[in-house]
Short mmCIF file of C-alpha atoms and ligand atoms in Angstrom, two decimals:
data_model
loop_
_atom_site.label_atom_id
_atom_site.label_comp_id
_atom_site.label_asym_id
_atom_site.label_seq_id
_atom_site.Cartn_x
_atom_site.Cartn_y
_atom_site.Cartn_z
CA MET A 648 3.25 1.66 116.16
CA ALA A 649 -0.35 3.14 116.64
CA ASN A 650 -0.51 5.83 119.05
CA THR A 651 -3.10 4.11 121.18
CA ASP A 652 -0.99 1.13 121.53
CA LEU A 653 1.98 3.48 122.97
CA MET A 654 -0.37 4.79 125.63
CA GLU A 655 -1.82 1.10 126.51
CA LYS A 656 1.94 -0.40 126.47
CA ILE A 657 3.53 2.58 128.71
CA ILE A 658 0.32 2.08 131.08
CA SER A 659 0.80 -1.54 131.30
CA LEU A 660 4.88 -1.02 131.63
CA CYS A 661 4.02 1.39 134.69
CA LYS A 662 1.79 -1.34 136.22
CA ARG A 663 4.29 -4.25 135.51
CA ARG A 664 7.55 -2.73 136.57
CA GLY A 665 6.17 0.00 139.31
CA PHE A 666 6.29 3.14 137.85
CA VAL A 667 2.45 3.88 138.45
CA PHE A 668 0.04 1.73 140.25
CA PRO A 669 -4.16 2.41 140.17
CA GLY A 670 -5.15 4.20 143.15
CA SER A 671 -6.88 2.28 145.94
CA GLU A 672 -6.36 -0.64 144.04
CA ILE A 673 -7.54 -3.55 146.35
CA TYR A 674 -10.60 -1.85 147.18
CA GLY A 675 -11.58 -1.89 143.46
CA GLY A 676 -9.63 1.60 142.78
CA LEU A 677 -10.94 5.05 142.52
CA ALA A 678 -11.63 6.09 139.06
CA ASN A 679 -8.25 8.37 137.40
CA SER A 680 -6.45 8.08 140.93
CA TRP A 681 -3.29 6.96 140.47
CA ASP A 682 -0.24 6.18 142.81
CA TYR A 683 3.50 6.86 141.99
CA ALA A 684 5.03 3.21 142.83
CA PRO A 685 8.78 3.10 143.93
CA LEU A 686 10.27 3.77 140.44
CA GLY A 687 7.86 6.26 139.54
CA HIS A 688 8.44 8.48 142.80
CA LEU A 689 12.13 8.44 142.19
CA LEU A 690 11.39 9.37 138.24
CA LYS A 691 9.33 12.14 139.67
CA GLN A 692 11.53 13.02 142.84
CA ASN A 693 14.39 13.47 140.00
CA ILE A 694 12.32 15.35 137.83
CA LYS A 695 11.19 17.92 140.22
CA LYS A 696 15.16 18.04 141.58
CA ALA A 697 16.48 18.84 137.70
CA TRP A 698 13.52 21.35 137.57
CA TRP A 699 14.49 23.22 140.84
CA LYS A 700 18.31 22.98 139.84
CA PHE A 701 17.62 24.48 136.55
CA PHE A 702 14.65 27.13 137.37
CA VAL A 703 15.68 28.27 140.86
CA GLN A 704 18.96 26.94 142.34
CA GLU A 705 21.25 27.84 139.33
CA ARG A 706 19.87 31.43 139.10
CA GLY A 707 20.63 34.35 141.01
CA ASP A 708 17.19 35.87 140.90
CA MET A 709 14.75 33.00 142.21
CA VAL A 710 13.57 32.32 146.33
CA PRO A 711 11.93 29.22 147.13
CA MET A 712 8.69 28.91 149.35
CA ASP A 713 6.54 25.96 150.26
CA THR A 714 3.10 27.65 151.23
CA ALA A 715 -0.13 26.08 152.54
CA ILE A 716 -2.51 24.01 150.68
CA ILE A 717 -5.46 25.70 152.88
CA MET A 718 -5.45 28.90 152.85
CA ASN A 719 -7.76 32.01 153.72
CA PRO A 720 -10.71 31.66 151.15
CA LYS A 721 -10.43 35.61 150.64
CA VAL A 722 -7.31 34.51 148.46
CA TRP A 723 -9.63 32.71 146.18
CA GLU A 724 -11.98 35.44 146.30
CA ALA A 725 -9.55 38.01 145.07
CA SER A 726 -7.71 35.55 142.70
CA GLY A 727 -11.24 35.19 140.84
CA HIS A 728 -11.46 31.40 141.43
CA LEU A 729 -14.39 31.48 143.45
CA GLN A 730 -16.55 33.45 141.04
CA ASN A 731 -14.64 32.41 137.78
CA PHE A 732 -13.03 28.78 137.77
CA SER A 733 -15.74 26.76 136.22
CA ASP A 734 -16.32 24.42 133.17
CA GLN A 735 -19.41 24.70 131.29
CA LEU A 736 -21.35 21.75 131.82
CA VAL A 737 -24.47 20.13 129.90
CA GLU A 738 -26.71 17.29 131.83
CA CYS A 739 -28.25 14.29 129.43
CA LYS A 740 -31.75 14.64 130.28
CA LYS A 741 -31.94 10.75 129.69
CA CYS A 742 -29.03 9.16 131.79
CA HIS A 743 -28.13 12.48 133.59
CA GLN A 744 -24.52 12.47 133.32
CA ARG A 745 -22.57 15.61 133.10
CA PHE A 746 -20.20 16.58 130.16
CA ARG A 747 -17.93 19.93 129.37
CA GLU A 748 -20.02 21.29 126.54
CA ASP A 749 -16.57 22.41 124.91
CA LEU A 750 -15.64 18.67 124.51
CA LEU A 751 -18.70 17.34 122.90
CA GLU A 752 -18.50 16.93 119.19
CA GLU A 753 -22.39 16.56 118.72
CA LYS A 754 -25.51 18.14 120.86
CA LYS A 755 -26.50 14.33 121.96
CA CYS A 756 -25.55 12.58 124.77
CA PRO A 757 -22.14 10.56 123.85
CA GLU A 758 -23.23 7.58 126.37
CA CYS A 759 -26.98 7.12 125.61
CA ASP A 760 -27.76 9.60 122.67
CA GLY A 761 -30.24 11.39 125.01
CA GLY A 762 -30.71 15.27 124.66
CA LEU A 763 -28.84 17.52 126.29
CA THR A 764 -29.66 20.67 128.82
CA GLU A 765 -28.46 24.38 128.29
CA PRO A 766 -24.87 24.67 129.77
CA LYS A 767 -24.18 25.80 133.51
CA SER A 768 -21.22 26.91 135.24
CA PHE A 769 -19.69 23.78 137.98
CA ASN A 770 -16.93 25.34 139.93
CA LEU A 771 -13.56 23.17 140.03
CA MET A 772 -12.39 24.12 143.53
CA PHE A 773 -12.38 21.45 146.01
CA LYS A 774 -14.60 22.44 149.02
CA THR A 775 -13.71 20.98 152.44
CA PHE A 776 -14.36 22.24 156.05
CA LEU A 777 -12.21 23.50 158.55
CA GLY A 778 -13.00 22.18 162.32
CA THR A 779 -15.56 19.93 163.33
CA THR A 780 -18.91 21.39 162.12
CA ASP A 781 -19.69 21.23 158.03
CA ASP A 782 -21.60 24.61 157.67
CA ASN A 783 -20.65 27.54 155.70
CA SER A 784 -19.10 29.49 157.92
CA THR A 785 -16.03 27.01 157.89
CA THR A 786 -15.84 25.97 154.52
CA ALA A 787 -12.23 26.32 152.92
CA TYR A 788 -10.91 25.01 149.72
CA LEU A 789 -7.70 23.17 148.64
CA ARG A 790 -5.74 25.28 146.35
CA PRO A 791 -6.07 24.98 142.71
CA GLU A 792 -2.57 26.23 141.81
CA THR A 793 0.20 27.07 143.80
CA ALA A 794 0.66 30.94 142.53
CA GLY A 795 -1.86 32.43 145.60
CA GLY A 796 0.73 31.27 148.14
CA MET A 797 3.54 33.35 146.38
CA PHE A 798 1.43 36.50 145.72
CA VAL A 799 0.26 36.75 149.28
CA ASN A 800 3.94 36.40 150.75
CA PHE A 801 5.36 38.97 148.29
CA LYS A 802 6.00 41.73 150.78
CA ASN A 803 7.27 39.17 153.48
CA VAL A 804 9.86 37.81 150.99
CA LEU A 805 10.66 41.25 149.53
CA ASN A 806 11.37 42.29 153.91
CA VAL A 807 13.42 39.38 154.57
CA THR A 808 15.53 39.06 151.56
CA ARG A 809 15.79 42.50 150.70
CA ARG A 810 15.73 41.56 146.99
CA ARG A 811 15.30 44.28 144.01
CA LEU A 812 13.01 43.45 141.20
CA PRO A 813 13.16 41.70 139.05
CA PHE A 814 13.00 38.37 140.93
CA GLY A 815 10.86 35.03 141.50
CA ILE A 816 9.30 33.24 144.04
CA ALA A 817 9.12 29.27 142.77
CA GLN A 818 7.40 26.20 144.49
CA ILE A 819 6.20 22.83 143.58
CA GLY A 820 3.32 21.73 145.39
CA LYS A 821 0.24 19.53 145.49
CA CYS A 822 -3.14 21.30 143.68
CA PHE A 823 -6.48 19.71 143.66
CA ARG A 824 -9.24 20.71 141.25
CA ASN A 825 -12.87 18.83 140.94
CA GLU A 826 -12.07 17.95 137.04
CA ILE A 827 -15.33 17.03 135.21
CA THR A 828 -13.18 15.10 132.57
CA PRO A 829 -10.08 13.46 134.14
CA GLY A 830 -8.50 10.90 132.08
CA ASN A 831 -5.48 9.96 129.65
CA PHE A 832 -3.62 8.30 132.68
CA ILE A 833 -1.95 10.99 134.71
CA PHE A 834 -2.63 13.69 132.02
CA ARG A 835 -5.73 15.03 133.91
CA THR A 836 -6.59 14.35 137.21
CA ARG A 837 -8.06 15.78 140.23
CA GLU A 838 -4.66 15.85 142.37
CA PHE A 839 -1.72 16.42 141.01
CA GLU A 840 1.65 18.54 141.37
CA ILE A 841 2.58 21.81 140.04
CA GLY A 842 5.91 23.63 139.61
CA GLU A 843 5.57 27.01 139.05
CA PHE A 844 6.89 30.68 139.54
CA GLU A 845 6.04 33.96 139.88
CA TYR A 846 8.65 36.55 138.09
CA PHE A 847 7.92 39.83 139.50
CA ILE A 848 8.98 42.83 137.21
CA ASN A 849 8.67 46.24 136.12
CA PRO A 850 6.24 46.53 133.65
CA LYS A 851 8.18 48.44 131.21
CA ASP A 852 10.44 45.14 130.68
CA TRP A 853 7.44 42.49 130.39
CA GLU A 854 8.36 41.83 126.89
CA GLN A 855 12.05 41.09 127.14
CA VAL A 856 11.35 39.05 130.42
CA PHE A 857 8.97 36.84 128.46
CA GLU A 858 11.13 36.37 125.77
CA MET A 859 14.08 35.34 128.27
CA TRP A 860 11.97 32.42 130.00
CA LEU A 861 10.71 31.30 126.58
CA GLY A 862 14.18 30.84 125.84
CA GLU A 863 15.02 29.15 129.23
CA ILE A 864 11.85 26.91 128.83
CA LYS A 865 13.15 25.66 125.33
CA ARG A 866 16.45 25.08 126.84
CA TRP A 867 14.82 22.77 129.83
CA TRP A 868 13.20 20.68 127.24
CA LYS A 869 16.16 20.36 124.85
CA ASP A 870 19.15 19.87 127.64
CA ILE A 871 17.60 18.63 130.83
CA MET A 872 14.56 16.90 129.64
CA GLN A 873 16.14 15.93 126.32
CA ILE A 874 13.09 15.63 124.25
CA ASN A 875 12.65 15.63 120.65
CA MET A 876 11.53 19.12 120.09
CA GLU A 877 9.49 18.33 117.12
CA ASN A 878 7.13 17.10 119.72
CA LEU A 879 6.58 20.28 121.21
CA VAL A 880 3.78 22.80 119.92
CA TRP A 881 4.28 26.64 120.77
CA HIS A 882 0.65 27.71 120.85
CA GLU A 883 0.49 31.72 121.00
CA ILE A 884 -2.84 31.85 122.48
CA PRO A 885 -4.47 34.56 120.21
CA ASP A 886 -6.36 38.10 121.36
CA GLY A 887 -9.71 37.20 122.52
CA GLU A 888 -8.89 33.60 123.61
CA ARG A 889 -6.44 34.80 126.54
CA ALA A 890 -7.55 35.12 129.84
CA HIS A 891 -8.73 38.85 130.21
CA TYR A 892 -5.73 40.04 132.36
CA SER A 893 -3.23 38.49 130.48
CA LYS A 894 -1.11 40.30 127.72
CA ARG A 895 0.47 37.21 125.94
CA THR A 896 0.00 33.76 126.85
CA VAL A 897 2.06 30.57 125.24
CA ASP A 898 1.02 27.33 125.89
CA ILE A 899 3.40 24.64 125.44
CA GLU A 900 1.94 21.77 123.91
CA TYR A 901 2.84 18.27 123.37
CA LYS A 902 1.62 15.47 120.72
CA TYR A 903 0.24 13.01 123.08
CA PRO A 904 -0.84 9.78 121.78
CA PHE A 905 -4.26 11.41 122.46
CA GLY A 906 -3.68 14.61 120.51
CA VAL A 907 -1.98 17.71 120.78
CA LYS A 908 -2.77 19.07 124.25
CA GLU A 909 -1.47 21.59 127.08
CA LEU A 910 2.07 20.28 128.46
CA HIS A 911 2.64 23.45 130.56
CA GLY A 912 2.48 27.40 129.92
CA ILE A 913 3.51 31.08 130.56
CA ALA A 914 1.87 33.83 130.97
CA TYR A 915 2.52 37.63 131.66
CA ARG A 916 -0.53 38.30 133.99
CA THR A 917 0.19 41.90 134.28
CA ASP A 918 -0.55 43.33 137.56
CA PHE A 919 -3.88 41.61 138.00
CA ASP A 920 -2.89 39.36 140.97
CA MET A 921 -1.04 42.24 143.15
CA LYS A 922 -4.12 44.33 142.27
CA ARG A 923 -6.80 42.00 143.15
CA HIS A 924 -4.89 41.02 146.73
CA GLN A 925 -3.76 44.83 147.44
CA GLU A 926 -7.99 45.34 147.13
CA VAL A 927 -9.20 42.82 148.99
CA SER A 928 -6.79 42.55 151.77
CA GLY A 929 -6.40 46.31 152.15
CA GLN A 930 -2.69 46.15 152.51
CA ASP A 931 -0.13 48.25 150.57
CA LEU A 932 1.56 45.65 147.88
CA THR A 933 3.43 48.34 146.10
CA TYR A 934 7.27 48.38 145.47
CA VAL A 935 9.81 51.24 145.88
CA ASP A 936 12.45 51.10 143.52
CA PRO A 937 15.27 51.99 145.92
CA GLU A 938 17.46 53.53 143.09
CA THR A 939 15.04 55.56 141.42
CA GLY A 940 12.07 55.89 143.73
CA GLU A 941 9.53 54.91 141.44
CA LYS A 942 6.51 53.30 143.09
CA TYR A 943 4.39 50.61 141.18
CA LEU A 944 2.69 47.53 141.63
CA PRO A 945 4.61 44.37 140.36
CA HIS A 946 3.50 42.83 137.46
CA VAL A 947 4.19 39.42 137.06
CA VAL A 948 5.44 36.78 134.39
CA GLU A 949 4.29 33.25 135.29
CA PRO A 950 5.62 30.11 133.66
CA THR A 951 3.93 26.92 135.06
CA PHE A 952 4.55 23.49 134.70
CA GLY A 953 2.20 20.35 135.58
CA ILE A 954 5.09 17.94 137.27
CA ASP A 955 2.73 14.73 136.22
CA ARG A 956 2.33 15.79 132.49
CA MET A 957 6.19 16.36 132.49
CA LEU A 958 6.60 12.72 133.81
CA LEU A 959 4.17 11.49 131.53
CA VAL A 960 6.19 13.43 128.32
CA SER A 961 9.27 11.70 129.85
CA LEU A 962 7.85 8.25 129.89
CA LEU A 963 6.41 8.64 126.22
CA GLU A 964 9.46 10.33 124.94
CA ALA A 965 11.98 7.10 126.64
CA TYR A 966 9.84 4.11 124.98
CA ASN A 967 11.77 2.55 122.51
CA GLU A 968 11.28 -1.02 120.87
CA GLU A 969 14.30 -1.86 119.35
CA ASP A 970 14.75 -5.35 117.06
CA VAL A 971 18.33 -7.22 118.91
CA PRO A 972 20.01 -10.38 118.19
CA ALA A 973 18.18 -13.33 120.16
CA GLY A 974 20.08 -16.02 121.60
CA LYS A 975 20.06 -18.12 118.46
CA GLU A 976 22.05 -17.46 115.53
CA GLY A 977 20.00 -15.24 112.83
CA GLU A 978 17.05 -14.37 115.22
CA THR A 979 16.05 -11.49 116.41
CA GLU A 980 13.84 -10.31 119.39
CA ILE A 981 12.48 -7.17 120.46
CA ARG A 982 14.21 -5.40 123.64
CA VAL A 983 11.88 -2.45 125.28
CA VAL A 984 14.22 0.02 126.30
CA MET A 985 13.42 3.01 128.34
CA LYS A 986 15.96 5.55 127.04
CA PHE A 987 15.29 8.34 130.12
CA PRO A 988 18.35 11.05 130.28
CA LYS A 989 20.92 9.33 132.39
CA ASN A 990 20.54 11.77 135.38
CA LEU A 991 16.67 11.53 135.25
CA ALA A 992 16.69 7.57 135.52
CA PRO A 993 15.27 6.20 138.73
CA ILE A 994 17.64 3.64 139.16
CA GLN A 995 21.21 4.71 137.69
CA VAL A 996 23.05 1.63 138.30
CA ALA A 997 22.35 -1.95 138.80
CA VAL A 998 24.67 -4.07 140.18
CA LEU A 999 23.98 -8.26 138.98
CA PRO A 1000 26.44 -10.88 140.00
CA LEU A 1001 26.53 -13.55 137.41
CA SER A 1002 24.94 -16.42 140.03
CA LYS A 1003 24.00 -16.55 143.23
CA LYS A 1004 27.01 -17.95 144.43
CA GLU A 1005 28.04 -16.79 147.84
CA GLU A 1006 31.92 -15.99 146.55
CA LEU A 1007 30.24 -13.48 143.90
CA SER A 1008 27.86 -12.18 146.51
CA LYS A 1009 30.78 -11.59 148.72
CA VAL A 1010 31.94 -9.05 146.21
CA ALA A 1011 28.97 -8.14 144.46
CA LYS A 1012 27.07 -6.83 147.81
CA PRO A 1013 29.84 -4.61 149.28
CA LEU A 1014 30.16 -3.27 146.05
CA ALA A 1015 26.47 -2.28 145.64
CA ASP A 1016 26.55 -0.75 149.17
CA GLU A 1017 29.78 1.24 148.49
CA LEU A 1018 28.02 2.66 144.81
CA ARG A 1019 24.65 3.42 146.87
CA LYS A 1020 26.71 6.39 148.59
CA ASN A 1021 26.73 8.18 145.13
CA PHE A 1022 23.92 6.57 143.05
CA SER A 1023 20.46 5.08 143.27
CA VAL A 1024 21.57 1.43 142.91
CA GLU A 1025 19.43 -1.83 142.68
CA TYR A 1026 21.09 -5.24 143.56
CA ASP A 1027 19.52 -8.24 141.44
CA GLU A 1028 21.03 -11.78 141.58
CA THR A 1029 17.70 -13.66 140.62
CA GLN A 1030 17.15 -15.15 136.87
CA SER A 1031 19.79 -15.19 134.38
CA ILE A 1032 21.66 -12.36 132.98
CA GLY A 1033 20.10 -11.83 129.94
CA LYS A 1034 16.58 -11.45 131.64
CA ARG A 1035 18.26 -9.30 134.24
CA TYR A 1036 19.11 -7.22 131.72
CA ARG A 1037 16.34 -6.92 130.02
CA ARG A 1038 14.49 -5.93 133.01
CA GLN A 1039 16.73 -2.97 133.76
CA ASP A 1040 16.30 -1.72 130.03
CA GLU A 1041 12.75 -1.83 130.44
CA ILE A 1042 12.90 0.33 133.57
CA GLY A 1043 15.89 2.72 132.19
CA THR A 1044 19.00 1.83 134.01
CA PRO A 1045 22.07 3.55 132.11
CA TYR A 1046 24.28 1.23 133.47
CA CYS A 1047 24.47 -2.42 134.48
CA VAL A 1048 27.70 -3.69 136.42
CA THR A 1049 28.14 -7.63 136.43
CA VAL A 1050 30.41 -9.11 138.98
CA ASP A 1051 31.72 -12.88 137.40
CA PHE A 1052 34.07 -15.40 138.28
CA ASP A 1053 37.10 -13.70 136.55
CA SER A 1054 35.94 -10.67 138.92
CA LEU A 1055 37.70 -12.72 141.69
CA GLU A 1056 41.27 -12.69 139.92
CA ASP A 1057 41.37 -9.71 138.09
CA LYS A 1058 39.31 -7.37 140.30
CA LYS A 1059 37.30 -5.70 137.32
CA VAL A 1060 33.55 -5.81 136.72
CA THR A 1061 31.77 -5.55 133.36
CA VAL A 1062 29.98 -2.27 132.69
CA ARG A 1063 27.07 -2.48 130.33
CA ASP A 1064 25.47 0.69 128.45
CA ARG A 1065 21.96 0.36 128.39
CA ASP A 1066 21.65 2.50 125.08
CA THR A 1067 24.65 0.73 122.96
CA MET A 1068 24.82 -2.53 125.01
CA LYS A 1069 28.30 -2.29 124.71
CA GLN A 1070 30.44 -3.72 127.83
CA GLU A 1071 33.42 -2.55 129.35
CA ARG A 1072 35.61 -4.21 131.53
CA ILE A 1073 36.47 -1.75 134.58
CA ALA A 1074 38.83 -2.15 137.67
CA ILE A 1075 36.26 -2.20 141.08
CA ASP A 1076 38.77 0.38 142.00
CA ASP A 1077 37.94 2.83 139.39
CA LEU A 1078 34.28 2.17 138.94
CA ASN A 1079 33.09 5.09 141.24
CA ASP A 1080 35.00 7.68 139.35
CA TYR A 1081 34.29 6.16 135.92
CA LEU A 1082 30.56 6.14 136.75
CA LYS A 1083 30.52 9.69 138.05
CA ASN A 1084 32.18 10.85 135.01
CA LYS A 1085 29.39 9.02 133.25
CA PHE A 1086 26.67 11.32 135.03
CA SER A 1087 28.17 14.51 135.25
CA VAL A 1088 27.24 15.29 131.51
N1 GAP B 1466 -1.03 29.45 138.04
C1 GAP B 1466 -1.38 28.90 136.58
C2 GAP B 1466 -2.14 27.61 136.30
O1 GAP B 1466 -2.20 26.96 137.31
P1 GAP B 1466 -3.10 26.08 134.62
O2 GAP B 1466 -2.60 26.13 133.05
O3 GAP B 1466 -4.07 26.12 135.10
O4 GAP B 1466 -2.38 27.35 134.96
C3 GAP B 1466 -0.75 24.69 135.15
O5 GAP B 1466 -2.72 24.81 135.39
C4 GAP B 1466 -0.44 23.37 134.78
O6 GAP B 1466 -0.78 22.28 135.68
C5 GAP B 1466 -0.83 23.06 133.34
O7 GAP B 1466 -0.22 23.43 132.37
C6 GAP B 1466 -0.61 21.44 133.41
O8 GAP B 1466 0.35 21.01 133.11
C7 GAP B 1466 -1.11 21.03 134.84
N2 GAP B 1466 -2.55 20.93 135.02
C8 GAP B 1466 -3.35 21.63 135.34
N3 GAP B 1466 -4.64 20.68 135.47
C9 GAP B 1466 -4.15 19.46 135.81
C10 GAP B 1466 -4.73 18.25 135.97
N4 GAP B 1466 -6.28 18.27 136.31
N5 GAP B 1466 -4.27 17.05 135.95
C11 GAP B 1466 -2.82 17.22 135.62
N6 GAP B 1466 -2.06 18.51 135.57
C12 GAP B 1466 -2.97 19.45 135.49
#
């Protein structure tokens, strides 16, 4: 399959089956804005839950937060975002469109071949105004990353949790950047979600902590997201190309159909942020080691993950087309199947009575209600069973449970496995435990 085809297929499947809709569609849309539809919302929730469990809940050294999107503008002065968070833009002298200089292949306008101006800086911060007047005295910004909220709360967290270093503060939340060149579906948008954590350390430990997190990140992609690790590129950012404050940065890149590009990253940010917040706020942010009495500004290792990019990768990795036997002897057809890791699948179990007849729904509906207590369940009694299986394959449902006329006699149902398409007869009384077992690995 050509790579561009794959993106088109994913975007079309997302619309058709309800993963992602174009934003504000009934008004003609809004370029590069997307809405997570019912299944996309569930998938995103599952990715966030899995991320949280893996990087926060299962560890003893992380504490959660949920900080404000609009913060005191001094935060962004301290972090350098107001001065430096910008792209270099050139403008076409003929059609006046603007482009990111670093993404242009030639010194001519890609739209109309016109000549280009010298590059100018364009700040990516989203401005807004507090209160009722829109003058500069009320200017505020939507956060471009969640990190700021965690840095400024370091001392508060330390006081209430009585933690010792090393420990991390983690959060997931929406961020906003006035991107010049959004695009590639949900890859680059102006509104997106980040999951990230600031891991506060003694500077002497940074190399070992960095390696530890690299190892955990690998485990996340291999064991939890279950992606083909050959599709990842571990890009060690060389000296001279890193942010001035970073001593080591690794961009984790992915081989997207539109090229090898960033998926997420990890950076050793030294004590840059804590130093700047200490300077600008005038507050003492130093840490005193209770055992050794050593006093220092904490240094930070920061792993950061774009939630929407993780979701895009999970869609790309899950997409499969398989030749399967068709209805007629010797003929085959293509089945599209989204092979999400079972625990990430938006719908875990589909309950499908063989027909709409009341005697079957009388059994199937209460069964679905019972399963809903433990699983995300869809009940579907329309169309032929073959078509319903195909639909569940396309949305990645790991198990379909079919209630047929034999079920009325033997109190058993047929469970079909999404990946193998094998079917098993299971007693209704055992079904809950059978499925729980399947999802526990
Ligand atoms: N605190 C560090 C930080 O914000 P970043 O590389 O600028 O680092 C973190 O952003 C992650 O957020 C990226 O690795 C990417 O996954 C995601 N991301 C950044 N800009 C994005 C955008 N415009 N649309 C979607 N995701 C984006």
